[in-house]
Short mmCIF file of N, CA, C and O in Angstrom, two decimals:
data_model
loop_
_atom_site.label_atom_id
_atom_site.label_comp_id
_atom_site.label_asym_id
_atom_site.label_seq_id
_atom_site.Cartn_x
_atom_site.Cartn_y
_atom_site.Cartn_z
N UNK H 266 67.00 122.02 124.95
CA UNK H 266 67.44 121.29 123.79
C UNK H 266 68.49 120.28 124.22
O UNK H 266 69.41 120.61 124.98
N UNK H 267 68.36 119.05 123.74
CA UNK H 267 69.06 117.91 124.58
C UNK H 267 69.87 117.63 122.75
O UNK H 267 69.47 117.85 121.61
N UNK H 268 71.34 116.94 123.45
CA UNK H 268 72.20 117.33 122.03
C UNK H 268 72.62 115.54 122.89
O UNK H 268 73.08 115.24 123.99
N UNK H 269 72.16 114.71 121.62
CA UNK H 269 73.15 113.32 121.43
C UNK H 269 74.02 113.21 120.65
O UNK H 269 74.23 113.99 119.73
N UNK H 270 74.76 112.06 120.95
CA UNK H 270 76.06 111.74 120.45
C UNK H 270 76.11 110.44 120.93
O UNK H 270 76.02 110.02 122.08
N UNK H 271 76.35 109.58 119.37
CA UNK H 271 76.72 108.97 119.37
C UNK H 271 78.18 108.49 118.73
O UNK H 271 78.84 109.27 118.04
N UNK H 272 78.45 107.66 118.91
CA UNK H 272 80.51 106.76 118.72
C UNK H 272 80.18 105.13 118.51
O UNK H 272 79.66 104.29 119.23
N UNK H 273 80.83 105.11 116.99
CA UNK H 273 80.68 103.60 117.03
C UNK H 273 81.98 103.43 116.65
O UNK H 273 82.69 104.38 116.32
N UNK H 274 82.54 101.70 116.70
CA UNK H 274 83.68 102.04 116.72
C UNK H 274 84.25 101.51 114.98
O UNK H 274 83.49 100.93 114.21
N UNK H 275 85.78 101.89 114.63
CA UNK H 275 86.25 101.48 113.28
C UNK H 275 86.94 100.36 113.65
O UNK H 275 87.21 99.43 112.88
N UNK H 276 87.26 100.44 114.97
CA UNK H 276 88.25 99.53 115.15
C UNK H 276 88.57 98.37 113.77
O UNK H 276 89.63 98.28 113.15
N UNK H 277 87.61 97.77 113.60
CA UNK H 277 87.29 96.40 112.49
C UNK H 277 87.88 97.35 111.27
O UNK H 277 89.06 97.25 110.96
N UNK H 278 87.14 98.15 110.70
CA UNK H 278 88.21 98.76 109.72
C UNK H 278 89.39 99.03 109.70
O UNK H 278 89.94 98.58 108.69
N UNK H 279 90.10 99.62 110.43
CA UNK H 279 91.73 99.99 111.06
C UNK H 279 92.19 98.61 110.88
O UNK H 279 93.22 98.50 110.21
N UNK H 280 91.59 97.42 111.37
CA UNK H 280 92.37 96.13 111.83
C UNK H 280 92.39 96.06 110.37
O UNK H 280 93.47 96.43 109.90
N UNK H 281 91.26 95.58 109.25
CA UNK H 281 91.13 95.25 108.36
C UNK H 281 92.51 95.95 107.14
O UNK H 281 93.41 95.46 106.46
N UNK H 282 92.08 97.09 107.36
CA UNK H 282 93.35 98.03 106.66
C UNK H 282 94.55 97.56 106.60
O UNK H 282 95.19 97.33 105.57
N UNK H 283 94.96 97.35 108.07
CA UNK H 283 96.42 97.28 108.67
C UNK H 283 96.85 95.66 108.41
O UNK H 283 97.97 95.21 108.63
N UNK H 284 95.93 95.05 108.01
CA UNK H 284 96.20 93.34 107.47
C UNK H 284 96.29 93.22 106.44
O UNK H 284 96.78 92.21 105.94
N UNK H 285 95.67 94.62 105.49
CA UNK H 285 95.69 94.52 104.13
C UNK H 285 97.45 94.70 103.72
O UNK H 285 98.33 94.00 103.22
N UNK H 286 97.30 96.33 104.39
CA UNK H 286 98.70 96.44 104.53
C UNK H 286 100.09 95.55 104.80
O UNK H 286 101.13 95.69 104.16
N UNK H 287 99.97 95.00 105.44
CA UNK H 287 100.94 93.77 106.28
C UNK H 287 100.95 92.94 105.27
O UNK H 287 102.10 92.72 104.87
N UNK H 288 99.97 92.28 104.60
CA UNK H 288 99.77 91.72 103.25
C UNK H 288 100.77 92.00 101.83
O UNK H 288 101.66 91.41 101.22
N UNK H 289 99.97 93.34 101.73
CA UNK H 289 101.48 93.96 100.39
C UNK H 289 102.56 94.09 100.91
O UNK H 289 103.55 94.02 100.18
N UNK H 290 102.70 94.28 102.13
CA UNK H 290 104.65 94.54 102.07
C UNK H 290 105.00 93.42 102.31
O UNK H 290 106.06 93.23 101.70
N UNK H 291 104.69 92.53 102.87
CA UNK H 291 105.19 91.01 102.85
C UNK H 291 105.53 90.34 101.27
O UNK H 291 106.49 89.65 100.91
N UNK H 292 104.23 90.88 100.41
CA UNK H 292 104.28 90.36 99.36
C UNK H 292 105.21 91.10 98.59
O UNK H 292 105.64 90.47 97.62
N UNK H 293 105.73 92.48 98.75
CA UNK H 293 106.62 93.18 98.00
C UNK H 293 107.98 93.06 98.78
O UNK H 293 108.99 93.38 98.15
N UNK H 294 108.08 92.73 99.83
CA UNK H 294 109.31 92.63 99.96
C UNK H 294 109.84 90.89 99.79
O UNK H 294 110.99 90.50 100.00
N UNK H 295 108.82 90.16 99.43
CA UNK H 295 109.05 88.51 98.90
C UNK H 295 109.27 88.56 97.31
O UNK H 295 109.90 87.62 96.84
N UNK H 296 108.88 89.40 96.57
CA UNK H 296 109.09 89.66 95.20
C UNK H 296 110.31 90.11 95.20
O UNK H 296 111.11 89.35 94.65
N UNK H 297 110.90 91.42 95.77
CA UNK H 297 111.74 92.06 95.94
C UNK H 297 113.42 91.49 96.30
O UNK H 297 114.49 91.77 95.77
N UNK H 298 113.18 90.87 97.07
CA UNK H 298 114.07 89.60 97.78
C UNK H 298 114.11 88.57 97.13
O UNK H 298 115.12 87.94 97.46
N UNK H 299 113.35 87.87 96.09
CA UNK H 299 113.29 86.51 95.29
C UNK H 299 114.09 87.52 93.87
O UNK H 299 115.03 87.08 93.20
N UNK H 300 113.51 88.75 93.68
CA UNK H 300 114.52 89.13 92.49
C UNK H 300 116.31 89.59 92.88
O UNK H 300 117.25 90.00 92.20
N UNK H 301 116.18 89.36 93.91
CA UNK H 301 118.11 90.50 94.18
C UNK H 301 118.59 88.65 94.59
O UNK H 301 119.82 88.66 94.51
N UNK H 302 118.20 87.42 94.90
CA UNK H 302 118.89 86.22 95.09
C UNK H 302 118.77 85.68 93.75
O UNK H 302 119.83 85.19 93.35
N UNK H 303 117.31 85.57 92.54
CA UNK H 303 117.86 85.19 91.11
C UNK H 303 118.95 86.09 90.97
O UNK H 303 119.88 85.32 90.71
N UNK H 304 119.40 87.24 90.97
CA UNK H 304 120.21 87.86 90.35
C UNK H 304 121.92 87.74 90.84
O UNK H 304 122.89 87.84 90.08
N UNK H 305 121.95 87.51 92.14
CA UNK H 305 123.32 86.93 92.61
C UNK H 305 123.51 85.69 92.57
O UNK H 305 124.57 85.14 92.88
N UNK H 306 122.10 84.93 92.01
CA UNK H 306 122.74 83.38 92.48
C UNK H 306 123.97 83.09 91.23
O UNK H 306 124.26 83.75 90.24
N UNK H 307 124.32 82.27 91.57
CA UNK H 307 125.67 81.58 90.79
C UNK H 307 124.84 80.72 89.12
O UNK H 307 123.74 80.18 89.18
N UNK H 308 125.26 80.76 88.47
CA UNK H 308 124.86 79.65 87.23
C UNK H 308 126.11 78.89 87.15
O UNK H 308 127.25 79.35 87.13
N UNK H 309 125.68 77.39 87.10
CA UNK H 309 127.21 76.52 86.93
C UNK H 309 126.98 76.05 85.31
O UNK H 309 125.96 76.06 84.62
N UNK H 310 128.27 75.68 85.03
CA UNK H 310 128.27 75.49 83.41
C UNK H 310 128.60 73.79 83.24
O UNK H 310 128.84 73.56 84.42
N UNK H 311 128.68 73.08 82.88
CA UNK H 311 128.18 71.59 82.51
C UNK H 311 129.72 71.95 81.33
O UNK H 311 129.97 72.90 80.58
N UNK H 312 130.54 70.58 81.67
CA UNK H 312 131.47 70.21 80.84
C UNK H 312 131.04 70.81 79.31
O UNK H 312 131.55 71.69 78.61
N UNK H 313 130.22 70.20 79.19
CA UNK H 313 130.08 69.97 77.16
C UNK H 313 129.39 71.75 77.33
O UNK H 313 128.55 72.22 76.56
N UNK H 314 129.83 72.27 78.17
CA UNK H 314 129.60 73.70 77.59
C UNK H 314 127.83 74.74 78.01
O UNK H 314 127.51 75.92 78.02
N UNK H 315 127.17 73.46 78.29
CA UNK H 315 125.87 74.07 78.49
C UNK H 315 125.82 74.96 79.54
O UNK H 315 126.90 75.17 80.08
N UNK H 316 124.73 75.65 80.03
CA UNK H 316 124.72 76.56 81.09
C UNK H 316 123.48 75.74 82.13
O UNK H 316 122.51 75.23 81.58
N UNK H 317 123.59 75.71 83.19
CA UNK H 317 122.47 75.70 84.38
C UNK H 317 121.61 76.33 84.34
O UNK H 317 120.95 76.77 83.39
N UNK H 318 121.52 76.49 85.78
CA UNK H 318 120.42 77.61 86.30
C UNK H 318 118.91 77.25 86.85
O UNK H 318 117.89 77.93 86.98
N UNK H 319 119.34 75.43 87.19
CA UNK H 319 118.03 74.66 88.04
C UNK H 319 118.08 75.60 89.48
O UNK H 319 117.00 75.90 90.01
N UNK H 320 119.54 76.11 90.17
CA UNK H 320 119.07 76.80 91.30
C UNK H 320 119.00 78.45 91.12
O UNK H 320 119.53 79.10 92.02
N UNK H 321 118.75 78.73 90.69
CA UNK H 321 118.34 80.03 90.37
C UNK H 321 117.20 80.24 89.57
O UNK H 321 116.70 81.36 89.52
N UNK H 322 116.76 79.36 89.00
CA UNK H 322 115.08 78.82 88.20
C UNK H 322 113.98 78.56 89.51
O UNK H 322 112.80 78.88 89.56
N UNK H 323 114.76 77.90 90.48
CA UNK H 323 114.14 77.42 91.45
C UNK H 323 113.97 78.68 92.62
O UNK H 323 113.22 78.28 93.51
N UNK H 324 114.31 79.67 92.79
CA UNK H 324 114.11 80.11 93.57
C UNK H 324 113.10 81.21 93.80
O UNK H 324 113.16 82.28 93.19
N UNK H 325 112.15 80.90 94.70
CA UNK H 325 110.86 81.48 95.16
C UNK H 325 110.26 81.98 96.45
O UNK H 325 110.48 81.34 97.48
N UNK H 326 109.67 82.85 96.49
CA UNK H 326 108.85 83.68 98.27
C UNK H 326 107.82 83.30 98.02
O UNK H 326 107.21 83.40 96.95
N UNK H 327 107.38 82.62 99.40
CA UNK H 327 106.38 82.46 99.83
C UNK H 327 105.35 83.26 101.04
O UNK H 327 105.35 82.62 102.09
N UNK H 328 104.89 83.92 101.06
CA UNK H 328 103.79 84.78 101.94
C UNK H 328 102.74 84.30 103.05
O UNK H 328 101.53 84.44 102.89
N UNK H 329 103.26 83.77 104.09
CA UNK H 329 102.66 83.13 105.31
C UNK H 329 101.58 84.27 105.83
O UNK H 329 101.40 85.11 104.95
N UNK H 330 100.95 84.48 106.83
CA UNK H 330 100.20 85.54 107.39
C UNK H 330 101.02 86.65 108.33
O UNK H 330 100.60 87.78 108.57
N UNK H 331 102.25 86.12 108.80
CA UNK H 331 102.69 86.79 109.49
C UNK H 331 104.67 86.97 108.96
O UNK H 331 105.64 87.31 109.63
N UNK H 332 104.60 86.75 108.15
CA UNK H 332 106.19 86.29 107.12
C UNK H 332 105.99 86.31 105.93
O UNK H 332 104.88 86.44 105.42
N UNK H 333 107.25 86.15 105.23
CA UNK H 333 107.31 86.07 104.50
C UNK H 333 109.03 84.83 104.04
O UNK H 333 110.16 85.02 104.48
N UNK H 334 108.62 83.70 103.09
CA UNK H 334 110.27 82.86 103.08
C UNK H 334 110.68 82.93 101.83
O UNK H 334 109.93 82.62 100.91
N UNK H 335 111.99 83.37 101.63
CA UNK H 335 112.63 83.49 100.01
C UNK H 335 113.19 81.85 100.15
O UNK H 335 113.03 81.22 101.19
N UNK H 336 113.68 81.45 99.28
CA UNK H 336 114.23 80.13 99.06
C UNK H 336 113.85 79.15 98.19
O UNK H 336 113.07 79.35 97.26
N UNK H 337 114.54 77.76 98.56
CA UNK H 337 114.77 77.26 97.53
C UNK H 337 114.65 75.22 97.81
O UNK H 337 115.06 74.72 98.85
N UNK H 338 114.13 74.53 96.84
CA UNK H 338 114.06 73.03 97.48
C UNK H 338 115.14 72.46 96.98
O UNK H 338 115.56 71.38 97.39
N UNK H 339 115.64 73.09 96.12
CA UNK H 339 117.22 72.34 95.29
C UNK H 339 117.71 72.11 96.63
O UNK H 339 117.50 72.89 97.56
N UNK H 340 118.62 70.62 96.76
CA UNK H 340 118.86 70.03 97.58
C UNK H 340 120.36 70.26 97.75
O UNK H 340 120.91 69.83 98.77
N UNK H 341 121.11 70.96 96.75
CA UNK H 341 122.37 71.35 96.96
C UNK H 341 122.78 72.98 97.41
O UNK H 341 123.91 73.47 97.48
N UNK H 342 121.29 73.71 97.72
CA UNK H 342 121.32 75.08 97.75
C UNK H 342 122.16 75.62 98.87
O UNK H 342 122.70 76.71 98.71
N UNK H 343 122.32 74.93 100.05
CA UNK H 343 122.96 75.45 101.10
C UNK H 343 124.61 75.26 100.78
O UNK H 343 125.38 76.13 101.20
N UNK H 344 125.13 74.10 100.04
CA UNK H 344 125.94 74.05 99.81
C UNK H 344 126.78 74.57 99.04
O UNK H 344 127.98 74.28 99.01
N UNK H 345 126.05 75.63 98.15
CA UNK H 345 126.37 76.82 97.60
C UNK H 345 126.47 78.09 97.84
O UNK H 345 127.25 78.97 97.49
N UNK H 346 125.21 78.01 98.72
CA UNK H 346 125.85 79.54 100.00
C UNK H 346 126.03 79.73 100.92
O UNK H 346 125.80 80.76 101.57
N UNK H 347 126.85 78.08 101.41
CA UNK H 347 127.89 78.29 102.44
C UNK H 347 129.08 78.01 102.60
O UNK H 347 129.94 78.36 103.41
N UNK H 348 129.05 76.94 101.24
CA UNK H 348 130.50 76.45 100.62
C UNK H 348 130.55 75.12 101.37
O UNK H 348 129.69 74.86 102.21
N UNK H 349 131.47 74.35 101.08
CA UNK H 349 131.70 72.89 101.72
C UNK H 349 133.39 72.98 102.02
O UNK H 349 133.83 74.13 102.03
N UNK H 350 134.01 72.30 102.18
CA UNK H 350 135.47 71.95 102.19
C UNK H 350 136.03 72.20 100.87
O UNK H 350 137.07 72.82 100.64
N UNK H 351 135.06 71.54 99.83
CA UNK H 351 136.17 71.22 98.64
C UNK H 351 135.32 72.65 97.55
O UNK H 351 135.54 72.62 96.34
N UNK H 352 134.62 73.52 97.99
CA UNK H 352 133.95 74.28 97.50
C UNK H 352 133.94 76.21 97.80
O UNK H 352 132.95 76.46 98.49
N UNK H 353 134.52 77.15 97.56
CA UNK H 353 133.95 78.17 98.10
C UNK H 353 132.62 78.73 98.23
O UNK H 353 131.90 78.68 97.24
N UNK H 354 132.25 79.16 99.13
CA UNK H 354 131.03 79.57 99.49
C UNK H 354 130.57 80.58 98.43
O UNK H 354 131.39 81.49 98.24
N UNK H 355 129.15 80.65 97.50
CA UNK H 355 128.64 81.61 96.70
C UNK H 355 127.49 82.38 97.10
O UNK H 355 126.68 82.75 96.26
N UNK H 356 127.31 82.74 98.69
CA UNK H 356 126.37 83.97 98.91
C UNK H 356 125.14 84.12 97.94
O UNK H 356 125.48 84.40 96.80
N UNK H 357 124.34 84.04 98.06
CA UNK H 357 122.82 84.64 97.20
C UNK H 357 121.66 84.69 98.06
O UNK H 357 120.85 85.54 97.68
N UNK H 358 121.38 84.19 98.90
CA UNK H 358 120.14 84.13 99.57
C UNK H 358 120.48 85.70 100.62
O UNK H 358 119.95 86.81 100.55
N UNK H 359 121.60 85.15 101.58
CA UNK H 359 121.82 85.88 102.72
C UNK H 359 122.18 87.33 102.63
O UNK H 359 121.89 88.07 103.57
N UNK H 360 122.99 87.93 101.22
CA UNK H 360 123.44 89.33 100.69
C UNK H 360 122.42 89.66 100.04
O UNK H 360 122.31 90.88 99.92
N UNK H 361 121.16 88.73 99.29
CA UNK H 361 120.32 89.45 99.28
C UNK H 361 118.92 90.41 100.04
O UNK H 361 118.05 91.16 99.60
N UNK H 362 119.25 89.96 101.22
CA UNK H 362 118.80 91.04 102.59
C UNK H 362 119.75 91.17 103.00
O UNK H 362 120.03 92.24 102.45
N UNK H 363 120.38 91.00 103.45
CA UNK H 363 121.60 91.73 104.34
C UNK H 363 122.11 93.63 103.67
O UNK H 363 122.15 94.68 104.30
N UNK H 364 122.47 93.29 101.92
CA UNK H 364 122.81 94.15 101.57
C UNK H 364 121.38 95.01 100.85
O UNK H 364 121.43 95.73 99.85
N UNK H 365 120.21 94.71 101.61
CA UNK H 365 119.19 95.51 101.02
C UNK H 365 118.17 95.77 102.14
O UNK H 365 117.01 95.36 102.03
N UNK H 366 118.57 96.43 103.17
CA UNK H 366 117.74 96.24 104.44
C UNK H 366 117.30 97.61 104.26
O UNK H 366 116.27 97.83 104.89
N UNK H 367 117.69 98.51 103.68
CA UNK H 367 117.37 100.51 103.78
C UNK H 367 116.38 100.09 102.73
O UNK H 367 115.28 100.55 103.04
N UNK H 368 116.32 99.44 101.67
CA UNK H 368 115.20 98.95 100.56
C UNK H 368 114.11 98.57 101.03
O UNK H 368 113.02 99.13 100.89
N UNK H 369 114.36 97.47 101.68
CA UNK H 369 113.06 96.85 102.82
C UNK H 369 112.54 97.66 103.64
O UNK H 369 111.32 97.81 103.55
N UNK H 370 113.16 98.30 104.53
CA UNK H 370 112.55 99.37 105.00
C UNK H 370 111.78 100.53 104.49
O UNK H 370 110.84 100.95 105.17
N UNK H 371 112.22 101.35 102.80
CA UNK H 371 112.25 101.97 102.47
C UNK H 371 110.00 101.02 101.55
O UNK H 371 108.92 101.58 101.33
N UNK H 372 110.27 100.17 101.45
CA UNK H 372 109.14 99.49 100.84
C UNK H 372 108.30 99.64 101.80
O UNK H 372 107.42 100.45 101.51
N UNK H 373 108.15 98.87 103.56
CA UNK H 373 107.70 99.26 104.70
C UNK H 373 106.92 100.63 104.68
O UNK H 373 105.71 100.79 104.80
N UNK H 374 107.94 101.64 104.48
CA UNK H 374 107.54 103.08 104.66
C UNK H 374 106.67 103.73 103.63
O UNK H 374 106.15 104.84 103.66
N UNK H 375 106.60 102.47 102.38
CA UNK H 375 105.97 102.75 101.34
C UNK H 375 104.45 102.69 101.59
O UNK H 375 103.51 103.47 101.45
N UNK H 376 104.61 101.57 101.97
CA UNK H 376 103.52 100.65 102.20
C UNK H 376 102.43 101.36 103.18
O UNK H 376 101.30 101.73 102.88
N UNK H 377 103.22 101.45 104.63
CA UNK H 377 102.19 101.89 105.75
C UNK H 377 102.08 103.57 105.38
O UNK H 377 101.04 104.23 105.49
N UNK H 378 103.22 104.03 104.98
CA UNK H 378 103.20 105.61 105.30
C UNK H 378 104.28 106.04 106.01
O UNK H 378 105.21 105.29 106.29
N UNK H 379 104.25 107.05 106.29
CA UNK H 379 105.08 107.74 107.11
C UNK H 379 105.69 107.29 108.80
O UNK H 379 105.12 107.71 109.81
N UNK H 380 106.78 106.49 108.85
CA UNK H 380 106.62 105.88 110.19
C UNK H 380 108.03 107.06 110.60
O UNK H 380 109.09 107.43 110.10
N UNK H 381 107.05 107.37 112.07
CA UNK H 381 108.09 108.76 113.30
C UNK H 381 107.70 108.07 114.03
O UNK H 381 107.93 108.25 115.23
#
């Protein structure tokens, strides 16, 4: 009695999976990160009383294949979270990862599973 065996491979599935994967956490940690910088950014208030909020309206993640970019095209954005001379610096982009990196990770671990 002759006993075959055959092996084909998943590889293509595994890859497929693991791109899917790479996919949502990029995309959840670009959601994730675009909501904790609306929420620190600064709103400036306009003499006659009105309120802003063109840079904090404006701010959006974008999902590359291998990245992910939070930010912003307002042309005064850096100058708000890094300050100028005649300005103090108002933090929103950079404290919103900096002070949420166990989150990001914690999404990561969501995402793939169990990483040892």
């Amino acid at each position: 009695m002759r006993t075959e065996w055959r092996f084909e491979s998943n590889l293509s599935n595994v890859l497929n999976a693991m791109q899917d994967k790479r996919k949502t956490a990029l995309e959840t940690i670009g959601q994730f990160v675009e909501g904790e910088a609306v929420v620190r950014c600064p709103v400036g208030q306009y003499d006659d009383g009105r309120v802003g909020g063109n840079l904090r309206n404006s701010i959006k993640n974008v999902v590359a294949e291998d990245n992910v970019t939070v930010g912003t095209d307002v042309e005064y954005s850096g100058y708000v979270e890094k300050g100028t001379s005649r300005q103090k610096a108002q933090p929103y982009l950079t404290p919103a990862i900096e002070d949420n990196t166990s989150s990001i990770e914690q999404i990561v671990r969501q995402v793939y599973g169990s990483i040892s």
